[in-house]
Coordinates of C-alpha atoms (C1' of nucleotides) in Angstrom, one line a residue:
Chain O
M1 CA 30.2 20.1 -8.1
I2 CA 28.4 17.3 -10.0
S3 CA 26.6 17.4 -13.3
A4 CA 23.2 18.2 -11.9
D5 CA 21.3 15.3 -13.1
N6 CA 19.9 12.9 -10.6
S7 CA 21.3 9.7 -11.9
S8 CA 24.8 11.1 -11.8
I9 CA 24.2 12.1 -8.2
V10 CA 23.2 8.6 -7.4
A11 CA 26.3 7.3 -9.2
A12 CA 28.6 9.8 -7.4
L13 CA 27.2 8.8 -4.0
R14 CA 27.4 5.1 -4.8
K15 CA 31.0 5.6 -5.8
R16 CA 31.9 7.5 -2.7
I17 CA 30.3 4.8 -0.6
I18 CA 31.9 1.9 -2.4
D19 CA 35.4 3.3 -2.3
G20 CA 35.1 4.2 1.3
H21 CA 34.9 8.0 1.1
Y22 CA 31.9 7.6 3.4
A23 CA 32.9 4.9 5.9
P24 CA 30.6 2.0 6.7
G25 CA 28.3 2.9 9.5
E26 CA 28.8 6.6 9.0
R27 CA 25.6 8.6 9.2
L28 CA 24.7 10.6 6.1
A29 CA 22.6 13.8 6.5
E30 CA 21.0 15.6 3.5
I31 CA 22.4 19.0 4.0
P32 CA 26.1 18.3 4.2
V33 CA 25.9 15.9 1.3
A34 CA 24.0 18.4 -0.8
E35 CA 26.6 21.0 -0.1
A36 CA 29.4 18.6 -0.9
L37 CA 27.8 17.9 -4.2
G38 CA 26.8 21.4 -4.9
V39 CA 23.1 20.7 -5.3
S40 CA 20.0 21.2 -3.2
R41 CA 18.5 18.8 -0.8
T42 CA 15.8 17.5 -3.2
P43 CA 17.9 15.5 -5.6
V44 CA 19.9 14.2 -2.6
R45 CA 16.8 12.9 -1.0
L46 CA 15.9 11.2 -4.3
A47 CA 19.3 9.6 -4.4
F48 CA 19.2 8.5 -0.8
R49 CA 16.0 6.8 -1.6
T50 CA 17.5 4.9 -4.5
L51 CA 20.6 3.9 -2.5
E52 CA 18.5 2.8 0.5
Q53 CA 16.5 0.6 -1.9
E54 CA 19.7 -0.8 -3.3
G55 CA 20.8 -1.7 0.1
L56 CA 23.9 0.6 0.3
L57 CA 22.2 2.9 2.8
Q58 CA 20.3 1.7 5.8
R59 CA 17.8 3.4 8.2
V60 CA 19.1 3.9 11.7
G61 CA 16.4 4.5 14.2
K62 CA 13.4 6.2 12.7
R63 CA 14.8 8.9 10.4
A64 CA 18.6 8.8 10.1
L65 CA 20.3 7.1 7.2
A66 CA 23.8 5.5 7.5
V67 CA 26.1 3.7 5.2
R68 CA 25.4 0.1 5.5
V69 CA 27.9 -2.1 7.3
F70 CA 28.7 -5.3 5.5
S71 CA 29.8 -8.2 7.5
P72 CA 31.9 -11.0 6.1
A73 CA 28.8 -13.1 6.2
D74 CA 27.0 -10.5 4.0
V75 CA 29.7 -10.6 1.4
Q76 CA 29.8 -14.4 1.5
C77 CA 26.0 -14.4 1.0
A78 CA 26.1 -12.0 -1.8
I79 CA 28.6 -14.2 -3.6
E80 CA 26.4 -17.2 -3.1
V81 CA 23.4 -15.3 -4.3
R82 CA 25.2 -14.3 -7.4
G83 CA 26.1 -17.9 -7.9
V84 CA 22.6 -19.4 -7.7
L85 CA 21.1 -16.6 -9.8
E86 CA 23.6 -16.9 -12.6
G87 CA 23.3 -20.7 -12.4
L88 CA 19.5 -20.4 -12.7
A89 CA 19.8 -18.1 -15.7
A90 CA 22.1 -20.5 -17.4
R91 CA 19.8 -23.4 -16.7
L92 CA 16.8 -21.6 -18.1
L93 CA 18.7 -20.8 -21.2
A94 CA 19.7 -24.4 -21.6
E95 CA 16.1 -25.6 -21.1
R96 CA 14.8 -23.2 -23.6
G97 CA 17.6 -23.9 -26.0
L98 CA 20.5 -21.8 -27.2
D99 CA 19.4 -19.3 -29.8
P100 CA 21.7 -18.6 -32.7
K101 CA 22.4 -15.0 -31.7
T102 CA 23.4 -15.8 -28.2
R103 CA 25.4 -18.7 -29.4
E104 CA 27.3 -16.4 -31.7
V105 CA 28.1 -14.0 -28.9
L106 CA 29.2 -16.7 -26.6
L107 CA 31.5 -18.2 -29.3
D108 CA 33.0 -14.8 -29.9
C109 CA 33.7 -14.5 -26.2
L110 CA 35.3 -17.9 -26.1
H111 CA 37.6 -17.1 -29.0
E112 CA 38.6 -13.7 -27.8
G113 CA 39.1 -15.1 -24.3
E114 CA 41.3 -17.9 -25.6
A115 CA 43.5 -15.4 -27.4
I116 CA 44.0 -13.3 -24.3
V117 CA 44.5 -16.2 -21.8
G118 CA 46.7 -18.1 -24.2
A119 CA 49.2 -15.4 -24.5
A120 CA 52.6 -15.9 -22.8
Q121 CA 52.3 -12.9 -20.6
L122 CA 49.4 -11.0 -19.1
T123 CA 49.4 -7.2 -19.1
E124 CA 47.2 -4.7 -17.4
E125 CA 45.5 -4.1 -20.8
S126 CA 44.9 -7.7 -21.5
I127 CA 43.3 -8.1 -18.1
G128 CA 41.1 -5.2 -18.9
A129 CA 40.2 -6.8 -22.2
W130 CA 39.4 -10.1 -20.6
S131 CA 37.3 -8.5 -18.1
E132 CA 35.3 -6.9 -20.9
V133 CA 34.9 -10.3 -22.6
N134 CA 33.9 -11.9 -19.3
T135 CA 31.3 -9.3 -18.8
R136 CA 29.9 -9.9 -22.3
F137 CA 29.9 -13.6 -21.7
H138 CA 27.9 -13.3 -18.5
A139 CA 25.6 -10.7 -20.0
A140 CA 24.8 -13.0 -22.9
I141 CA 23.7 -15.7 -20.5
V142 CA 21.7 -13.5 -18.2
D143 CA 20.3 -10.7 -20.3
A144 CA 17.3 -11.8 -22.3
D145 CA 13.7 -10.8 -22.2
D146 CA 12.6 -14.1 -20.7
R147 CA 15.1 -13.9 -17.9
R148 CA 14.8 -10.2 -17.2
V149 CA 13.7 -10.8 -13.6
I150 CA 16.9 -12.7 -12.9
A151 CA 19.0 -10.1 -14.5
D152 CA 17.3 -7.5 -12.2
A153 CA 17.9 -9.6 -9.2
I154 CA 21.6 -10.0 -10.1
A155 CA 22.0 -6.3 -10.8
R156 CA 20.5 -5.4 -7.4
N157 CA 22.7 -7.9 -5.6
N158 CA 25.7 -6.5 -7.4
H159 CA 25.2 -3.1 -5.8
L160 CA 26.7 -4.7 -2.8
P161 CA 30.2 -3.7 -1.9
F162 CA 32.2 -5.9 -4.2
A163 CA 30.4 -3.9 -6.8
S164 CA 32.3 -5.3 -9.7
A165 CA 34.2 -8.5 -9.7
D166 CA 36.4 -7.2 -12.4
S167 CA 37.9 -4.4 -10.4
I168 CA 38.7 -6.8 -7.6
I169 CA 40.6 -9.0 -9.9
I170 CA 42.6 -6.2 -11.4
D171 CA 43.2 -4.4 -8.1
R172 CA 44.1 -7.2 -5.9
A173 CA 45.9 -9.8 -7.9
E174 CA 49.4 -10.0 -8.8
L175 CA 49.7 -10.6 -12.5
D176 CA 50.8 -14.2 -12.4
Q177 CA 48.0 -15.1 -10.0
A178 CA 45.6 -13.3 -12.3
H179 CA 46.8 -15.3 -15.2
Q180 CA 46.0 -18.6 -13.4
R181 CA 42.6 -17.3 -12.4
L182 CA 41.8 -16.2 -15.9
R183 CA 42.8 -19.6 -17.3
I184 CA 40.4 -21.2 -14.8
A185 CA 37.7 -18.8 -15.8
Q186 CA 38.2 -19.4 -19.4
L187 CA 38.0 -23.1 -18.9
H188 CA 34.7 -22.5 -17.1
H189 CA 33.4 -20.5 -20.0
R190 CA 34.2 -23.4 -22.3
L191 CA 32.5 -25.9 -20.1
V192 CA 29.5 -23.8 -19.7
F193 CA 29.2 -23.2 -23.4
D194 CA 29.6 -26.9 -24.1
A195 CA 26.9 -27.8 -21.6
L196 CA 24.6 -25.1 -23.0
E197 CA 25.0 -26.4 -26.5
K198 CA 24.2 -29.9 -25.4
G199 CA 21.2 -28.7 -23.4
E200 CA 22.5 -30.2 -20.2
A201 CA 20.5 -28.0 -18.0
A202 CA 21.4 -29.3 -14.6
R203 CA 25.1 -29.5 -15.4
V204 CA 25.2 -26.0 -16.8
E205 CA 23.5 -24.7 -13.7
M206 CA 26.1 -26.3 -11.5
L207 CA 29.0 -25.0 -13.7
M208 CA 27.7 -21.5 -14.0
R209 CA 27.0 -21.4 -10.3
E210 CA 30.6 -22.3 -9.6
H211 CA 32.0 -20.0 -12.2
A212 CA 30.0 -17.0 -11.2
Q213 CA 31.8 -17.1 -7.9
I214 CA 35.3 -17.4 -9.2
G215 CA 36.0 -13.8 -9.6
L216 CA 34.6 -13.1 -6.2
R217 CA 36.1 -15.8 -4.0
Y218 CA 39.4 -14.3 -4.7
D219 CA 40.8 -15.9 -1.6
N220 CA 40.3 -19.3 -3.0
L221 CA 41.8 -18.9 -6.3
L222 CA 45.4 -19.7 -5.6
I223 CA 46.4 -23.0 -6.9
P224 CA 46.7 -25.3 -4.0
E225 CA 50.0 -27.2 -3.3
R226 CA 50.3 -30.5 -5.1
H227 CA 49.5 -33.2 -2.6
E228 CA 51.2 -36.2 -4.0
Chain C
M1 CA -6.8 11.1 1.2
I2 CA -3.9 9.1 2.7
S3 CA -2.2 9.4 6.0
A4 CA 0.4 11.8 4.8
D5 CA 3.5 9.7 5.6
N6 CA 5.7 8.5 2.8
S7 CA 5.8 4.9 3.5
S8 CA 2.0 4.7 3.5
I9 CA 2.0 6.5 0.1
V10 CA 4.3 3.8 -1.2
A11 CA 2.1 1.1 0.2
A12 CA -1.0 2.7 -1.2
L13 CA 0.5 2.9 -4.7
R14 CA 1.9 -0.6 -4.5
K15 CA -1.5 -1.9 -3.5
R16 CA -3.2 0.0 -6.4
I17 CA -0.7 -1.5 -8.8
I18 CA -0.9 -5.0 -7.6
D19 CA -4.7 -5.2 -7.5
G20 CA -4.9 -3.6 -10.9
H21 CA -6.3 -0.2 -10.1
Y22 CA -3.5 1.0 -12.3
A23 CA -3.4 -1.3 -15.3
P24 CA -0.1 -2.9 -16.4
G25 CA 1.5 -0.6 -19.0
E26 CA -0.5 2.4 -17.8
R27 CA 1.5 5.5 -17.6
L28 CA 1.6 7.3 -14.2
A29 CA 2.1 11.0 -14.0
E30 CA 3.0 12.7 -10.8
I31 CA 0.3 15.3 -10.7
P32 CA -2.8 13.2 -11.1
V33 CA -1.5 10.6 -8.6
A34 CA -0.7 13.3 -6.2
E35 CA -4.2 14.7 -6.5
A36 CA -5.7 11.3 -6.2
L37 CA -3.8 10.7 -2.9
G38 CA -4.3 14.2 -1.7
V39 CA -0.7 15.0 -1.3
S40 CA 1.8 17.2 -3.1
R41 CA 4.1 16.0 -5.9
T42 CA 7.2 15.6 -3.7
P43 CA 6.2 12.5 -1.7
V44 CA 4.8 11.0 -4.9
R45 CA 8.1 11.4 -6.6
L46 CA 9.8 9.7 -3.6
A47 CA 7.3 6.9 -3.8
F48 CA 7.8 6.6 -7.6
R49 CA 11.5 6.2 -7.0
T50 CA 11.0 3.4 -4.5
L51 CA 8.5 1.6 -6.7
E52 CA 10.8 1.9 -9.7
Q53 CA 13.6 0.5 -7.8
E54 CA 11.4 -2.4 -6.6
G55 CA 10.5 -3.1 -10.2
L56 CA 6.8 -2.3 -10.1
L57 CA 7.3 0.8 -12.2
Q58 CA 9.4 1.1 -15.3
R59 CA 10.8 4.0 -17.2
V60 CA 9.2 4.5 -20.6
G61 CA 11.3 6.6 -22.9
K62 CA 13.4 9.1 -21.0
R63 CA 11.1 10.5 -18.4
A64 CA 7.8 8.8 -18.3
L65 CA 7.0 6.0 -15.8
A66 CA 4.6 3.3 -16.4
V67 CA 3.3 0.3 -14.5
R68 CA 5.5 -2.6 -15.4
V69 CA 4.1 -5.3 -17.6
F70 CA 4.8 -8.7 -16.4
S71 CA 5.0 -11.5 -18.9
P72 CA 4.3 -15.1 -18.1
A73 CA 8.1 -15.6 -18.4
D74 CA 8.6 -12.9 -15.7
V75 CA 6.4 -14.6 -13.3
Q76 CA 8.0 -18.0 -14.0
C77 CA 11.4 -16.4 -13.4
A78 CA 10.3 -14.8 -10.2
I79 CA 9.1 -18.2 -9.0
E80 CA 12.4 -19.8 -9.9
V81 CA 14.3 -17.0 -8.3
R82 CA 12.4 -17.4 -5.1
G83 CA 13.2 -21.1 -5.2
V84 CA 16.9 -20.9 -5.6
L85 CA 17.2 -18.1 -3.0
E86 CA 15.2 -19.9 -0.3
G87 CA 17.1 -23.1 -1.2
L88 CA 20.3 -21.2 -0.7
A89 CA 19.2 -19.8 2.6
A90 CA 18.3 -23.3 3.8
R91 CA 21.6 -24.8 2.7
L92 CA 23.6 -22.1 4.5
L93 CA 21.6 -22.7 7.6
A94 CA 22.2 -26.5 7.4
E95 CA 26.0 -25.9 6.9
R96 CA 26.3 -23.6 9.8
G97 CA 24.1 -25.8 11.9
L98 CA 20.7 -25.4 13.3
D99 CA 20.7 -23.2 16.4
P100 CA 18.3 -24.1 19.2
K101 CA 16.2 -21.0 18.8
T102 CA 15.5 -21.5 15.1
R103 CA 15.0 -25.2 15.8
E104 CA 12.3 -24.4 18.4
V105 CA 10.5 -22.1 16.0
L106 CA 10.6 -24.6 13.2
L107 CA 9.3 -27.3 15.5
D108 CA 6.4 -25.1 16.6
C109 CA 5.5 -24.5 13.0
L110 CA 5.6 -28.2 12.3
H111 CA 3.3 -29.0 15.2
E112 CA 0.9 -26.3 14.5
G113 CA 0.8 -27.1 10.8
E114 CA 0.2 -30.7 11.6
A115 CA -2.8 -29.8 13.6
I116 CA -4.3 -27.6 10.9
V117 CA -3.6 -29.9 8.0
G118 CA -4.6 -33.0 10.0
A119 CA -8.1 -31.7 10.6
A120 CA -10.9 -33.4 8.7
Q121 CA -12.1 -30.2 7.0
L122 CA -10.3 -27.1 6.0
T123 CA -12.0 -23.7 6.7
E124 CA -11.2 -20.2 5.5
E125 CA -9.8 -19.5 9.0
S126 CA -7.6 -22.6 9.1
I127 CA -6.1 -21.7 5.8
G128 CA -5.4 -18.3 7.1
A129 CA -3.8 -19.9 10.2
W130 CA -1.7 -22.2 8.1
S131 CA -0.6 -19.3 5.9
E132 CA 0.7 -17.6 9.0
V133 CA 2.5 -20.7 10.2
N134 CA 4.0 -21.1 6.7
T135 CA 5.2 -17.6 6.7
R136 CA 6.8 -18.2 10.1
F137 CA 8.5 -21.3 8.8
H138 CA 10.0 -19.6 5.9
A139 CA 11.0 -16.6 7.9
A140 CA 12.8 -18.8 10.4
I141 CA 14.9 -20.3 7.6
V142 CA 15.6 -17.0 5.8
D143 CA 15.7 -14.3 8.4
A144 CA 19.0 -14.3 10.3
D145 CA 21.8 -11.9 10.5
D146 CA 24.2 -14.1 8.6
R147 CA 21.7 -14.5 5.7
R148 CA 20.3 -11.0 5.6
V149 CA 21.5 -10.4 2.0
I150 CA 19.4 -13.4 0.9
A151 CA 16.4 -12.2 2.8
D152 CA 16.7 -8.8 1.1
A153 CA 17.0 -10.4 -2.3
I154 CA 13.9 -12.5 -1.6
A155 CA 12.0 -9.5 -0.3
R156 CA 12.8 -7.5 -3.4
N157 CA 11.9 -10.3 -5.7
N158 CA 8.5 -10.7 -3.9
H159 CA 7.5 -7.2 -4.8
L160 CA 6.6 -8.8 -8.0
P161 CA 3.0 -9.2 -8.9
F162 CA 2.2 -12.4 -7.1
A163 CA 3.2 -10.3 -4.0
S164 CA 2.2 -12.9 -1.5
A165 CA 1.9 -16.6 -2.2
D166 CA -0.6 -16.9 0.5
S167 CA -3.2 -14.7 -1.0
I168 CA -3.0 -16.7 -4.2
I169 CA -3.7 -19.9 -2.4
I170 CA -6.6 -18.5 -0.5
D171 CA -8.1 -16.6 -3.5
R172 CA -7.8 -19.2 -6.2
A173 CA -8.1 -22.6 -4.7
E174 CA -11.2 -24.5 -3.9
L175 CA -11.1 -25.7 -0.4
D176 CA -10.4 -29.4 -1.1
Q177 CA -7.7 -28.6 -3.6
A178 CA -6.2 -26.3 -1.0
H179 CA -6.3 -29.1 1.6
Q180 CA -4.3 -31.3 -0.7
R181 CA -1.8 -28.6 -1.3
L182 CA -1.4 -27.8 2.3
R183 CA -0.7 -31.5 3.0
I184 CA 2.1 -31.5 0.5
A185 CA 3.5 -28.3 1.9
Q186 CA 3.4 -29.6 5.4
L187 CA 5.2 -32.8 4.2
H188 CA 7.8 -30.5 2.7
H189 CA 8.2 -28.7 5.9
R190 CA 8.8 -32.0 7.7
L191 CA 11.3 -33.1 5.1
V192 CA 13.1 -29.8 5.2
F193 CA 13.3 -29.8 9.0
D194 CA 14.6 -33.4 9.0
A195 CA 17.3 -32.6 6.5
L196 CA 18.2 -29.4 8.4
E197 CA 18.6 -31.4 11.6
K198 CA 20.8 -33.9 10.0
G199 CA 22.9 -31.2 8.4
E200 CA 22.2 -32.6 4.9
A201 CA 23.0 -29.4 3.2
A202 CA 22.6 -30.3 -0.5
R203 CA 19.4 -32.2 0.2
V204 CA 17.8 -29.4 2.2
E205 CA 18.7 -27.0 -0.6
M206 CA 16.9 -29.1 -3.1
L207 CA 13.9 -29.7 -0.9
M208 CA 13.5 -26.0 0.0
R209 CA 14.0 -25.0 -3.6
E210 CA 11.1 -27.2 -4.6
H211 CA 9.0 -26.3 -1.6
A212 CA 9.4 -22.5 -2.0
Q213 CA 7.7 -22.8 -5.4
I214 CA 4.8 -24.9 -4.3
G215 CA 2.6 -22.0 -3.2
L216 CA 3.4 -20.2 -6.4
R217 CA 3.1 -22.9 -9.1
Y218 CA -0.5 -23.2 -8.3
D219 CA -1.2 -24.8 -11.6
N220 CA 0.9 -27.8 -10.9
L221 CA -0.5 -28.6 -7.5
L222 CA -3.3 -30.8 -8.4
I223 CA -2.7 -34.4 -7.5
P224 CA -2.0 -36.3 -10.7
E225 CA -4.0 -39.4 -11.6
R226 CA -2.7 -42.6 -10.2
H227 CA -0.8 -44.4 -13.0
E228 CA -1.0 -48.0 -11.9
Chain U
dT1 C1' 22.2 14.4 43.6
dC2 C1' 19.2 12.5 40.4
dC3 C1' 15.2 12.5 37.6
dA4 C1' 11.8 14.6 34.9
dT5 C1' 10.1 18.2 32.1
dT6 C1' 10.7 21.7 28.9
dC7 C1' 13.1 24.3 25.6
dT8 C1' 15.9 24.8 21.7
dG9 C1' 18.5 23.5 17.8
dT10 C1' 19.1 20.3 14.1
dT11 C1' 17.2 17.5 10.6
dT12 C1' 13.8 15.4 8.0
dG13 C1' 9.4 15.6 5.3
dG14 C1' 6.0 18.2 2.5
dA15 C1' 4.4 22.1 -0.4
dT16 C1' 5.2 25.4 -3.8
dC17 C1' 7.7 27.9 -7.1
dC18 C1' 10.7 28.1 -11.1
dA19 C1' 13.4 26.2 -14.9
dA20 C1' 14.5 22.8 -18.4
dT21 C1' 13.0 19.5 -21.6
dA22 C1' 10.8 15.7 -23.9
dG23 C1' 7.2 14.6 -26.7
dA24 C1' 3.2 15.7 -29.3
dG25 C1' 1.2 18.2 -32.8
dA26 C1' 1.1 21.5 -36.4
dA27 C1' 3.0 23.5 -40.3
dA28 C1' 5.8 23.5 -44.3
dG29 C1' 8.4 21.5 -47.8
dA30 C1' 9.4 17.6 -50.9
Chain E
dT1 C1' 0.7 12.2 -49.1
dC2 C1' 4.6 11.6 -46.5
dT3 C1' 8.5 13.3 -44.1
dT4 C1' 10.9 16.7 -41.6
dT5 C1' 11.3 20.5 -38.7
dC6 C1' 9.6 23.8 -35.6
dT7 C1' 6.9 25.3 -31.8
dC8 C1' 4.3 24.9 -27.9
dT9 C1' 2.6 22.6 -24.0
dA10 C1' 2.6 19.2 -20.5
dT11 C1' 5.5 17.1 -17.2
dT12 C1' 9.5 16.3 -15.0
dG13 C1' 13.5 17.9 -12.1
dG14 C1' 15.7 21.3 -8.8
dA15 C1' 15.5 25.0 -5.3
dT16 C1' 13.5 27.1 -1.6
dC17 C1' 10.4 27.7 2.0
dC18 C1' 7.7 26.1 5.9
dA19 C1' 6.2 22.7 9.3
dA20 C1' 6.9 18.9 12.2
dA21 C1' 9.6 15.6 14.7
dC22 C1' 13.4 14.2 17.2
dA23 C1' 17.6 14.7 20.1
dG24 C1' 20.1 16.8 23.4
dA25 C1' 20.9 20.2 26.8
dA26 C1' 19.4 22.9 30.6
dT27 C1' 16.7 23.9 34.3
dG28 C1' 13.7 23.0 38.0
dG29 C1' 11.8 20.0 41.5
dA30 C1' 12.0 16.2 44.6

DNA sequence: TCCATTCTGTTTGGATCCAATAGAGAAAGA
DNA sequence: TCTTTCTCTATTGGATCCAAACAGAATGGA
């Protein structure tokens, strides 16, 4: 039984899809889902509509809905999309000029991140804290009235299976690997901030584009062997 | 009265919003809309949900829905978003290599476009024809299984008010201005194809990014004065 | 034996009814 | 006169009922 308000039904279904309770490709019918959630068909239909629009559900044939199957190419694409969109947002911010308020937020993030990453040891909690700082950093760059369309596009793209980069980092990485990753990410934050402040639009776009993908390309984050 | 199938209700509402029948900022209630369309509230609710997700409607306060107001910054952003996404799609295509089928389609578009743009005079019909060719060119670059996520992101972004670049060109431009624009666009198509064939990924991304915006930045398309 | 047609059951889509609630407006108090 | 609170109404959200469409099975004919 779910708190019978539609947005929580959407959230519940989204969660079930993302964590595999409903398998990719599995067909979803209204009645069983409604019964499982303890509500009537109407709100489930609404929720299906939302999730279809988000791209988590997919029409099969003319009427049936199924959980969308994401190929590796899909995930790769979604990572790239996130990269170009965040890069774009950063560039527009650089072109328009860094306002004092955003600058303040970014600086706070930098300092807090420095403290976390600079610690000798990473803990579960400090990873959580960094993830929060990271989210704030990205939000500061993306969320503004004059870039709302980009923020929307990113949000929609993020409904894709990797859902939240943060959870991947926390779930998948061993602690020492995570530490190395966070150091890289923190460095990126510094570089991005630096370029933003100097108004180096093209450079900040490139940096942000690269950085936006770091939490997601988790396969590539291991430090490669020294080759000399 | 509308053919009582939900997707046509969505389409009808979308049309009314885009062509201003419902003004930006205007609040939409279910009952009057349902009566206007001659259907009950249920399908209207579904349609509202879709349009809200698309970004054409926007929640005001806690329950009310209103037609979204697009600022100039929004439109600018949407153009930029389209640019980076199409650029990304083109780059991925270049990296993966141009398959024979896509190559064929693009070549056809180039030749047909050449014929239209090369004509002495442009007509309403030839603009329409070029618009169709242009659409096919872009689709060939964007629509493929391995870039579906990008295509989706572009499609969602295009629900924004400018809706279709083609209609803007046709509606707003004088014929001779249009001719000049189409020549530029055709040149872009050639450059993009060339870069694609050579596998020049970074270059094709840049070219496509620029080109994707040409139909949209209609203010910038006038040929500047010669400066020497 | 295989194909086509029909029949039936399952599922989606639409209409209507009922309940909850947000928001406006009125009334009362400061 | 301004602010706060209360009430009432308009509107949204959920449940249920009904109709239509689709899929699959079964039966009949070739």
